[in-house]
mmCIF file of C-alpha atoms in Angstrom:
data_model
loop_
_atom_site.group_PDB
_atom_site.id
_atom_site.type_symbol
_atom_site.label_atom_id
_atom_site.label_comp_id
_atom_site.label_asym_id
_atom_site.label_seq_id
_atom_site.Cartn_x
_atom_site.Cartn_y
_atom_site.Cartn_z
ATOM 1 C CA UNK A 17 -13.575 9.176 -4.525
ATOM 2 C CA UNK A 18 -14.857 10.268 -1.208
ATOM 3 C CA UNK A 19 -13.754 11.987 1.357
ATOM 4 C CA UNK A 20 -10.712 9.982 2.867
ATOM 5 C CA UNK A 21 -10.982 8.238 6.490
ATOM 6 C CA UNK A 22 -8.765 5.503 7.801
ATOM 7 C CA UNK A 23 -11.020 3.516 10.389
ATOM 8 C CA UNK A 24 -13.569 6.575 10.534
ATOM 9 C CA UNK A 25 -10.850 8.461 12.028
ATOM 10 C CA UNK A 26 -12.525 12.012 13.424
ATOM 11 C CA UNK A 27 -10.974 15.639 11.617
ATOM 12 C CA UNK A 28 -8.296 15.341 14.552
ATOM 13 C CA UNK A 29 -6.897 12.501 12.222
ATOM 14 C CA UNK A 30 -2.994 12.275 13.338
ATOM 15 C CA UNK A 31 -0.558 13.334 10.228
ATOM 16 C CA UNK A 32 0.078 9.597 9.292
ATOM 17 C CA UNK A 33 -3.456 8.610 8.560
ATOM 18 C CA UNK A 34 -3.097 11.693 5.742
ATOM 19 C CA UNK A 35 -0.357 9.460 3.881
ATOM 20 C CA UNK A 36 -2.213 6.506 3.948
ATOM 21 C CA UNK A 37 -5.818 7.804 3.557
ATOM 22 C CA UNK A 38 -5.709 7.652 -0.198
ATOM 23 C CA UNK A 39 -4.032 3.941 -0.058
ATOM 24 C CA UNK A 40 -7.268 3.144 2.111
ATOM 25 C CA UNK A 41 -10.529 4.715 0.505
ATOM 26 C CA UNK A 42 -8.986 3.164 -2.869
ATOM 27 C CA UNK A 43 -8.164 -0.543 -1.354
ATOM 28 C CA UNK A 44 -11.635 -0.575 1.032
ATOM 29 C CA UNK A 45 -13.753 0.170 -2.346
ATOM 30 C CA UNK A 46 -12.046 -2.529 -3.922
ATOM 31 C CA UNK A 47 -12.819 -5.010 -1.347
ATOM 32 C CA UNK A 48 -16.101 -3.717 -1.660
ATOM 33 C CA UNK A 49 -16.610 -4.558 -5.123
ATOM 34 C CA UNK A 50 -14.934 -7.678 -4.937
ATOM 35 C CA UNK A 51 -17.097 -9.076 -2.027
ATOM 36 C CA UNK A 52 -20.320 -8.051 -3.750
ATOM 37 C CA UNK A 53 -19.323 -10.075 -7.001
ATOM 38 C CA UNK A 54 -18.851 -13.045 -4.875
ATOM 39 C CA UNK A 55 -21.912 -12.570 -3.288
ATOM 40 C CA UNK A 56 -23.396 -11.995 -6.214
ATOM 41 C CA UNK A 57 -22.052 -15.963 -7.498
ATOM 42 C CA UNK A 58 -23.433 -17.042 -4.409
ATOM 43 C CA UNK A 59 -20.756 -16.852 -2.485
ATOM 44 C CA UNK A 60 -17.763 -17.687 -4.672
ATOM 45 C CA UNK A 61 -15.170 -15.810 -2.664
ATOM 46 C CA UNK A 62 -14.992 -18.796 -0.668
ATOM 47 C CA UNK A 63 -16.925 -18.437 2.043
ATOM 48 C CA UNK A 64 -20.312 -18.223 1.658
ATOM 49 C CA UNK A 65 -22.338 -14.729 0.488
ATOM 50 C CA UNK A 66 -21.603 -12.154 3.163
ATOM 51 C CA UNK A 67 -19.264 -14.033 4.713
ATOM 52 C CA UNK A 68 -16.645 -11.572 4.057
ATOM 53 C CA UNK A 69 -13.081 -11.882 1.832
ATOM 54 C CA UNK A 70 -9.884 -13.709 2.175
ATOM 55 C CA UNK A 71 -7.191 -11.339 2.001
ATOM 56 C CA UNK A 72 -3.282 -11.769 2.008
ATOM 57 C CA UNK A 73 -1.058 -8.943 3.251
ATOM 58 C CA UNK A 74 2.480 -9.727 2.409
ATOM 59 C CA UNK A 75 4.700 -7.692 4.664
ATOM 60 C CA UNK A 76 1.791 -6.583 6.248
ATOM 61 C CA UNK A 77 3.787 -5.737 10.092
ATOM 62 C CA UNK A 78 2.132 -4.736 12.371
ATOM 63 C CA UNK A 79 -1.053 -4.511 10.198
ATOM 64 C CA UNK A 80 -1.743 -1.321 10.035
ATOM 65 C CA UNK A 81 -4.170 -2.138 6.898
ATOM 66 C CA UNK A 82 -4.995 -5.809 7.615
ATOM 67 C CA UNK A 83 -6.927 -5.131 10.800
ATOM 68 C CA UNK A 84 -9.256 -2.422 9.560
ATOM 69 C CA UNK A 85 -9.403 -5.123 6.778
ATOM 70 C CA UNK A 86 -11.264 -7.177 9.323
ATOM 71 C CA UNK A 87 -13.312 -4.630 10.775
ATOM 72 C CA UNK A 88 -14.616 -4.841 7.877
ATOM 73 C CA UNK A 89 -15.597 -8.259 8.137
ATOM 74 C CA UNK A 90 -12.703 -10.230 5.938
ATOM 75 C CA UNK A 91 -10.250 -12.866 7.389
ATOM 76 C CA UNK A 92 -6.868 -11.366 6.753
ATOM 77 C CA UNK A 93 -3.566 -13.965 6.828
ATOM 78 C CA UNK A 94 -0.179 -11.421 7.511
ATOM 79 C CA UNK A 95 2.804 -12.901 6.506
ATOM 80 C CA UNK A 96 6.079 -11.113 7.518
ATOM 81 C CA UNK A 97 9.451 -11.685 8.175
ATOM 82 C CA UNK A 98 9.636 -9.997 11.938
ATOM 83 C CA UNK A 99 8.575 -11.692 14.767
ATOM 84 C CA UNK A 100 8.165 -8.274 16.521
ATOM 85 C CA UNK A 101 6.222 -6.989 14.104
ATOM 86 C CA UNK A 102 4.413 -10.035 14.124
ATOM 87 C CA UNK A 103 3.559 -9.547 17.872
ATOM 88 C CA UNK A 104 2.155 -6.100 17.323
ATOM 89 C CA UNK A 105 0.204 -6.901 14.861
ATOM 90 C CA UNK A 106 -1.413 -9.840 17.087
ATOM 91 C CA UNK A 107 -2.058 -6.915 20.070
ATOM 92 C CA UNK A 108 -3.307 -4.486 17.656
ATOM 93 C CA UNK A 109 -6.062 -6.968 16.353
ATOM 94 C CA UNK A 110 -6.800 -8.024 19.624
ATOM 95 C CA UNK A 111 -7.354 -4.030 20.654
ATOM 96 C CA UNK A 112 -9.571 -3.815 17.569
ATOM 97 C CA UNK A 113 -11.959 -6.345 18.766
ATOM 98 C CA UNK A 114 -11.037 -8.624 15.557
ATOM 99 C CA UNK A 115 -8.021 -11.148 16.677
ATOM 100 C CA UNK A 116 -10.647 -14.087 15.305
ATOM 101 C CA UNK A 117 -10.112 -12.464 11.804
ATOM 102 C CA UNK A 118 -6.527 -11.767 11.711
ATOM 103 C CA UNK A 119 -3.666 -14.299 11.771
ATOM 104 C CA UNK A 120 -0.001 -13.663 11.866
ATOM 105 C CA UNK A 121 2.513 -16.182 10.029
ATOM 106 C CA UNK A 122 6.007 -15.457 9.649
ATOM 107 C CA UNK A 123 7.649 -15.557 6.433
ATOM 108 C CA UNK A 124 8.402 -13.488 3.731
ATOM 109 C CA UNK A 125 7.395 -13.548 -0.271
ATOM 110 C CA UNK A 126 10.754 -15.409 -1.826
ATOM 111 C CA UNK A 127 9.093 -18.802 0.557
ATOM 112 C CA UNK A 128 5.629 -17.524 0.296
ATOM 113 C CA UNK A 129 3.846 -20.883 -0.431
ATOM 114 C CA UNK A 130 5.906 -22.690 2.288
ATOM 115 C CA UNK A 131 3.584 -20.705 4.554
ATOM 116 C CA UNK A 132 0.224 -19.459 2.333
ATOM 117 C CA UNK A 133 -1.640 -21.764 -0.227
ATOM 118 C CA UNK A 134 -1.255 -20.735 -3.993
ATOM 119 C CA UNK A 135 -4.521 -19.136 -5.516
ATOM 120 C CA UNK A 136 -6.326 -18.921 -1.933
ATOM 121 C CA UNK A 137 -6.949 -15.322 -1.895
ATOM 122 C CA UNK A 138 -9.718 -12.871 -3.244
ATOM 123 C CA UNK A 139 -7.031 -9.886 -2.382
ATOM 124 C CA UNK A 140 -3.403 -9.585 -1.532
ATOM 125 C CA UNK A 141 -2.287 -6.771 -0.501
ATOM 126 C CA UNK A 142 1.657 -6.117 -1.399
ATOM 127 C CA UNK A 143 2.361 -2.660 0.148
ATOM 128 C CA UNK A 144 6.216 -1.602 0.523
ATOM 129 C CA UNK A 145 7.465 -5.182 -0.328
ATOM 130 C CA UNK A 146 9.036 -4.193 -3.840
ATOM 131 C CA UNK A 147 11.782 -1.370 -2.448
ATOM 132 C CA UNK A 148 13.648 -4.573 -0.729
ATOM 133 C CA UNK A 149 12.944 -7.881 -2.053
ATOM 134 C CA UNK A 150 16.037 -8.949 -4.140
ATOM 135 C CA UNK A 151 13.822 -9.217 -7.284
ATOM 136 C CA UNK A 152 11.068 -8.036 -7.649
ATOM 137 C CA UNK A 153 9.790 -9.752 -10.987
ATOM 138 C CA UNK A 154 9.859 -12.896 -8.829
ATOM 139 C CA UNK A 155 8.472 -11.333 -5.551
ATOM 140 C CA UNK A 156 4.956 -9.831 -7.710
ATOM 141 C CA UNK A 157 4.980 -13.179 -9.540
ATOM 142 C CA UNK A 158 4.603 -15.020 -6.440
ATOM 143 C CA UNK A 159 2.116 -12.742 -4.791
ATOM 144 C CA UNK A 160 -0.069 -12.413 -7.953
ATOM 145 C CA UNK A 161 0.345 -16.295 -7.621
ATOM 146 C CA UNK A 162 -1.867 -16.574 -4.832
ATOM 147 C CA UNK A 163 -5.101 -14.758 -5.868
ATOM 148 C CA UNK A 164 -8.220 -16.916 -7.243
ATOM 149 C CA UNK A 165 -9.004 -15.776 -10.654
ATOM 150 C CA UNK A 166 -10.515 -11.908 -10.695
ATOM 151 C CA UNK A 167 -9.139 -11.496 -7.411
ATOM 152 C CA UNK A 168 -7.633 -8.223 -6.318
ATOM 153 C CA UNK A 169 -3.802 -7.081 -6.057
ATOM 154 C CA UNK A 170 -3.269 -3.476 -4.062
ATOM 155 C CA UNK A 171 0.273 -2.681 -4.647
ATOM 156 C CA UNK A 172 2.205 0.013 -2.867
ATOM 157 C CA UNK A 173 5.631 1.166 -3.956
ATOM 158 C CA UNK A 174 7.777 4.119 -3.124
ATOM 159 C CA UNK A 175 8.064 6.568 -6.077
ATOM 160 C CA UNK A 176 10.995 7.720 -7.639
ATOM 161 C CA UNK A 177 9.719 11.268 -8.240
ATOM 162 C CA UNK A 178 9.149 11.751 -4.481
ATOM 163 C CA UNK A 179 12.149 11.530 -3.563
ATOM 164 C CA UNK A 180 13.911 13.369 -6.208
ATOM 165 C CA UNK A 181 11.869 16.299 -5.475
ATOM 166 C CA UNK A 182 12.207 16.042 -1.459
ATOM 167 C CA UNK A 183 16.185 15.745 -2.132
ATOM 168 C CA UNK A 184 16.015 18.554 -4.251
ATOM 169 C CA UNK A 185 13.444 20.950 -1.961
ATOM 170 C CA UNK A 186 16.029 20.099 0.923
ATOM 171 C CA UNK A 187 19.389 21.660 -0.838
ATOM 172 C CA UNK A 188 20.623 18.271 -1.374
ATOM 173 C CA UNK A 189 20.877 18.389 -5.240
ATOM 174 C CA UNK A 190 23.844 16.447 -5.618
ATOM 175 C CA UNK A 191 21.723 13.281 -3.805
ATOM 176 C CA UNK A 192 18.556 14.643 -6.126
ATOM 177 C CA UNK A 193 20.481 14.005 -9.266
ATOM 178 C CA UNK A 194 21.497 10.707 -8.129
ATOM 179 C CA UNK A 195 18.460 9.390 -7.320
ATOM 180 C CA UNK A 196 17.384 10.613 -10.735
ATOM 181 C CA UNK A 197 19.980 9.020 -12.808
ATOM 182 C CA UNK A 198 20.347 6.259 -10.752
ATOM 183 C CA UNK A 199 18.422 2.832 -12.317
ATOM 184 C CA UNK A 200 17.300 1.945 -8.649
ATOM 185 C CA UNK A 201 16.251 5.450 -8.007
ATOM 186 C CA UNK A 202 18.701 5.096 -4.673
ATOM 187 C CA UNK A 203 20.384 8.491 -3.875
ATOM 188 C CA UNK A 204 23.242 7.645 -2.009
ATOM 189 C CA UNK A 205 24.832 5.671 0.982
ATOM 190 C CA UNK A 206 22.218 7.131 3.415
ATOM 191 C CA UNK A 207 19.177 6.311 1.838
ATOM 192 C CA UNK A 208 17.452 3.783 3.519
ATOM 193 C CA UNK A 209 15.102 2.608 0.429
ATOM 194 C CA UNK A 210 17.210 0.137 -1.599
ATOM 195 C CA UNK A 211 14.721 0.593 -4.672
ATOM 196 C CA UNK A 212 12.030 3.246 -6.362
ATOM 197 C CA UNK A 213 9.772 3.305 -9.133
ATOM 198 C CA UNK A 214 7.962 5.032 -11.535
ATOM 199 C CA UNK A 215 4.021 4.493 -12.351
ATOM 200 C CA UNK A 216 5.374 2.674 -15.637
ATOM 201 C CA UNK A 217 7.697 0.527 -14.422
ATOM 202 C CA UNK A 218 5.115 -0.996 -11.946
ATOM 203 C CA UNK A 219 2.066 -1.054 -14.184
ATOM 204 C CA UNK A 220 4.800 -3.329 -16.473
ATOM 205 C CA UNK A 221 5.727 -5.359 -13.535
ATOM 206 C CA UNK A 222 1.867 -5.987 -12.456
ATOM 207 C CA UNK A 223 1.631 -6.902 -16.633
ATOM 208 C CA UNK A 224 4.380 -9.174 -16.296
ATOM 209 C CA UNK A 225 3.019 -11.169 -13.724
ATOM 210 C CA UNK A 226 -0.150 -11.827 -15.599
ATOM 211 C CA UNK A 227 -2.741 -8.781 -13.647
ATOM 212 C CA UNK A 228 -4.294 -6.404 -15.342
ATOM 213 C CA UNK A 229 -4.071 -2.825 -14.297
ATOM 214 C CA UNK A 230 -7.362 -1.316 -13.357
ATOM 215 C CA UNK A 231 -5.887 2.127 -11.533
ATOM 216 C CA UNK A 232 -2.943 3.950 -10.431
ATOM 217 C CA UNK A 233 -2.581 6.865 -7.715
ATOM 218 C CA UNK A 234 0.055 8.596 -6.490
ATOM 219 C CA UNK A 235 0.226 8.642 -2.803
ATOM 220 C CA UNK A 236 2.123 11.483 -0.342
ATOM 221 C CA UNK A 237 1.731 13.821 -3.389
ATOM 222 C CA UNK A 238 2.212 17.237 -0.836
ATOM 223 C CA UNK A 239 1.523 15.106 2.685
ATOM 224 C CA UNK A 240 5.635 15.130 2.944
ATOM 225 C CA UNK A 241 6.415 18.579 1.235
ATOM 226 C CA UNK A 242 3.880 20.858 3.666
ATOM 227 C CA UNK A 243 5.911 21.712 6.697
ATOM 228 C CA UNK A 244 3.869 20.128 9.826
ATOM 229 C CA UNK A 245 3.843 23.650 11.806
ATOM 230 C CA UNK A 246 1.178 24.627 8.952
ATOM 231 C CA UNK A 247 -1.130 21.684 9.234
ATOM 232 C CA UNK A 248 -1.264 21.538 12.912
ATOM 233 C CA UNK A 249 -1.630 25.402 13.394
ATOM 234 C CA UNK A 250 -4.133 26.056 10.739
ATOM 235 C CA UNK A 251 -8.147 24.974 11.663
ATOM 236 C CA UNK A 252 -9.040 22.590 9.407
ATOM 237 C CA UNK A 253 -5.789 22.500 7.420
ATOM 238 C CA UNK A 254 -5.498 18.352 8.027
ATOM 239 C CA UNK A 255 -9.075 18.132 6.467
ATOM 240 C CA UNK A 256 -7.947 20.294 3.529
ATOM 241 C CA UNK A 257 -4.793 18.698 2.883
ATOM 242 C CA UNK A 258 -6.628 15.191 3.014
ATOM 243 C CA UNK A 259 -9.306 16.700 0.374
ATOM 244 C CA UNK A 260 -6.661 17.719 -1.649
ATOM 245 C CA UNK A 261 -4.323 14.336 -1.993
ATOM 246 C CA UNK A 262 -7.397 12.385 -2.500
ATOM 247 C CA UNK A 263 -8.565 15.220 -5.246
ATOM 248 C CA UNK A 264 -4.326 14.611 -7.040
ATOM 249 C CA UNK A 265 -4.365 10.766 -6.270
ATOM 250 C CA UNK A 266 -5.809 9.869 -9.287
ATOM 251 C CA UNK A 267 -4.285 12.666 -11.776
ATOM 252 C CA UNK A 268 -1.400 10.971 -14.185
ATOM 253 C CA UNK A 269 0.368 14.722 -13.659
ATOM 254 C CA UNK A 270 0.989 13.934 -10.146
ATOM 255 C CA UNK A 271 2.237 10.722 -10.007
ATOM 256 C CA UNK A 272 5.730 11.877 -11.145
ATOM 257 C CA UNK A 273 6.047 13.423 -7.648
ATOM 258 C CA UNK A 274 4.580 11.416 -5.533
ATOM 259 C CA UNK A 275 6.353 9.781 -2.663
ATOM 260 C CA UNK A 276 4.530 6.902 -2.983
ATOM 261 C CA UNK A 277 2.600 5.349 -5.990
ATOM 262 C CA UNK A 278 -0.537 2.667 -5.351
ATOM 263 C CA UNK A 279 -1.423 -0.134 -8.297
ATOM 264 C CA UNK A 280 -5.160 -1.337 -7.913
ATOM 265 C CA UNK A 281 -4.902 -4.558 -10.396
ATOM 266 C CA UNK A 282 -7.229 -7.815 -11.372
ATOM 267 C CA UNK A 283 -5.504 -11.526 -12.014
ATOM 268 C CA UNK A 284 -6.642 -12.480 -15.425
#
C-alpha cells in the first residue's frame, strides 16, 4: 500500500483525513482495478471503456468519499436518510468541480430499491451503515443486492476492540467491560453507537449475503489513542502517524483494536 492521501491532501493533512486515509488508498485501488477489468471487456461496467464506474454510497452524507469518487471520474448515486446532509453533499460536489457526477437521493437501505435499481452498480460503498440499521443481515443483503456480478462492496464498521480499549485507556473500566461482554459491543446509556463488530463477525455477514471477502483492515488503529498535542507539535508527526496506520491496516494483530474495521469484498 502506498503512502496514504485523501484527495492529494499536502503533509498539513488535518487530523481527520489520518482516520480515513487507510479507508481511501484501499477503496480508490479497488475502483481502480475494477474500472480497468471493465475496460478491459470493452467497457462492461456500463458505460463504455474509460468512461468511469457506477458507484452507490449508502449513507454516504455529506459525501465525504463519494465526491473524491468522482474526481476520479465515476458517477456516484448517495442515498441517505437526511435532507441536510443531503444538501451538503450537493455544495460539496459543486465546490469540487464534479456536481455532474454526483447525485443525492434520499432514502435509506431498509427501502433501498424504492430509490436505486437492483444490480446497477460496479461498487457500493456501505461505510457506518451497520452500527444503526435495525438488522443488519437484511441491510448488507440489500446493498450487496445492487452490485452487477464481480462488482465491488467497501464496507466500514465500527470495531468492537476500539472501543473497549479507548474505555479502558480513559479509567472507565466498568463501561470497558461492558462493551466487552456486551453482544452489541454497546457500553452503556451514553454511547452513541447502537452496534460494534469484530473482523469475524463482518467477514460472516459479507459471506452471508453472497460476497466474497477479498481484504480486511483495521482502521483508527492509534489515530484515536495519540493525544493531538503530540501530532500537531511534533514536525512531521501527522506524516508518521499516517505511515504507520497504513503500515498496521492490513496486520490481522491489529484489527482487535481498531476503532474502525474496513471489508474490501467481490459479489459472486
Amino acid at each position: 500500500m502506498s503512502e496514504p492521501s485523501l484527495g492529494g491532501e499536502t503533509p498539513s493533512r488535518p487530523r481527520a483525513s489520518l482516520r480515513t486515509a487507510v479507508v481511501w488508498e484501499v477503496l480508490r485501488d479497488a475502483l481502480d482495478r475494477r474500472a480497468a477489468v471493465g475496460q478491459s471487456a470493452g467497457g462492461g461496467t456500463g458505460g463504455g471503456a474509460g468512461a468511469g464506474l457506477e458507484v452507490l454510497d449508502a449513507g454516504g452524507g455529506s459525501g465525504q468519499f463519494a465526491v473524491e469518487a468522482a474526481r476520479l471520474g465515476h458517477r456516484v448515486t448517495v442515498v441517505d436518510p437526511s435532507p441536510n446532509a443531503l444538501f451538503a453533499l450537493e455544495r460539496r460536489a459543486a465546490e469540487a468541480g464534479v456536481a455532474d457526477r454526483v447525485r443525492g437521493v434520499q432514502g435509506d437501505t431498509q427501502g433501498l430499491f424504492d430509490v436505486v435499481g437492483r444490480g446497477a452498480y460496479d461498487a457500493v460503498l456501505c461505510h457506518g451503515v451497520l452500527e444503526y440499521v435495525d438488522d443488519p443481515v437484511e441491510g448488507l443483503r440489500a446493498v450487496a443486492a445492487a452490485l452487477r456480478p464481480s462488482g465491488v462492496l467497501s464496507l466500514l464498521a465500527a470495531g468492537l476492540g476500539g472501543a473497549v480499549l479507548a474505555r479502558a485507556l480513559a479509567g472507565h473500566f466498568t463501561e470497558a467491560r461492558q462493551a466487552l461482554t456486551d453482544p452489541a459491543g454497546h457500553w452503556g446509556a451514553g454511547d452513541p453507537v447502537p452496534r460494534r463488530f469484530t473482523a469475524d463477525q463482518l467477514s460472516e455477514l459479507v459471506a452471508g449475503a453472497g460476497l466474497d471477502v477479498t481484504a480486511v483492515h483495521g482502521v483508527r488503529v492509534f489515530a484515536d489513542l495519540v493525544p493531538g498535542v503530540l501530532v500537531d507539535a511534533q514536525p512531521g508527526a501527522r506524516d508518521a502517524l499516517a505511515r504507520l496506520e497504513a503500515e498496521a491496516a492490513a496486520l490481522p494483530a491489529f484489527h482487535a483494536v481498531a476503532t474502525q474495521l474496513h471489508v474490501l469484498a467481490e459479489r459472486r
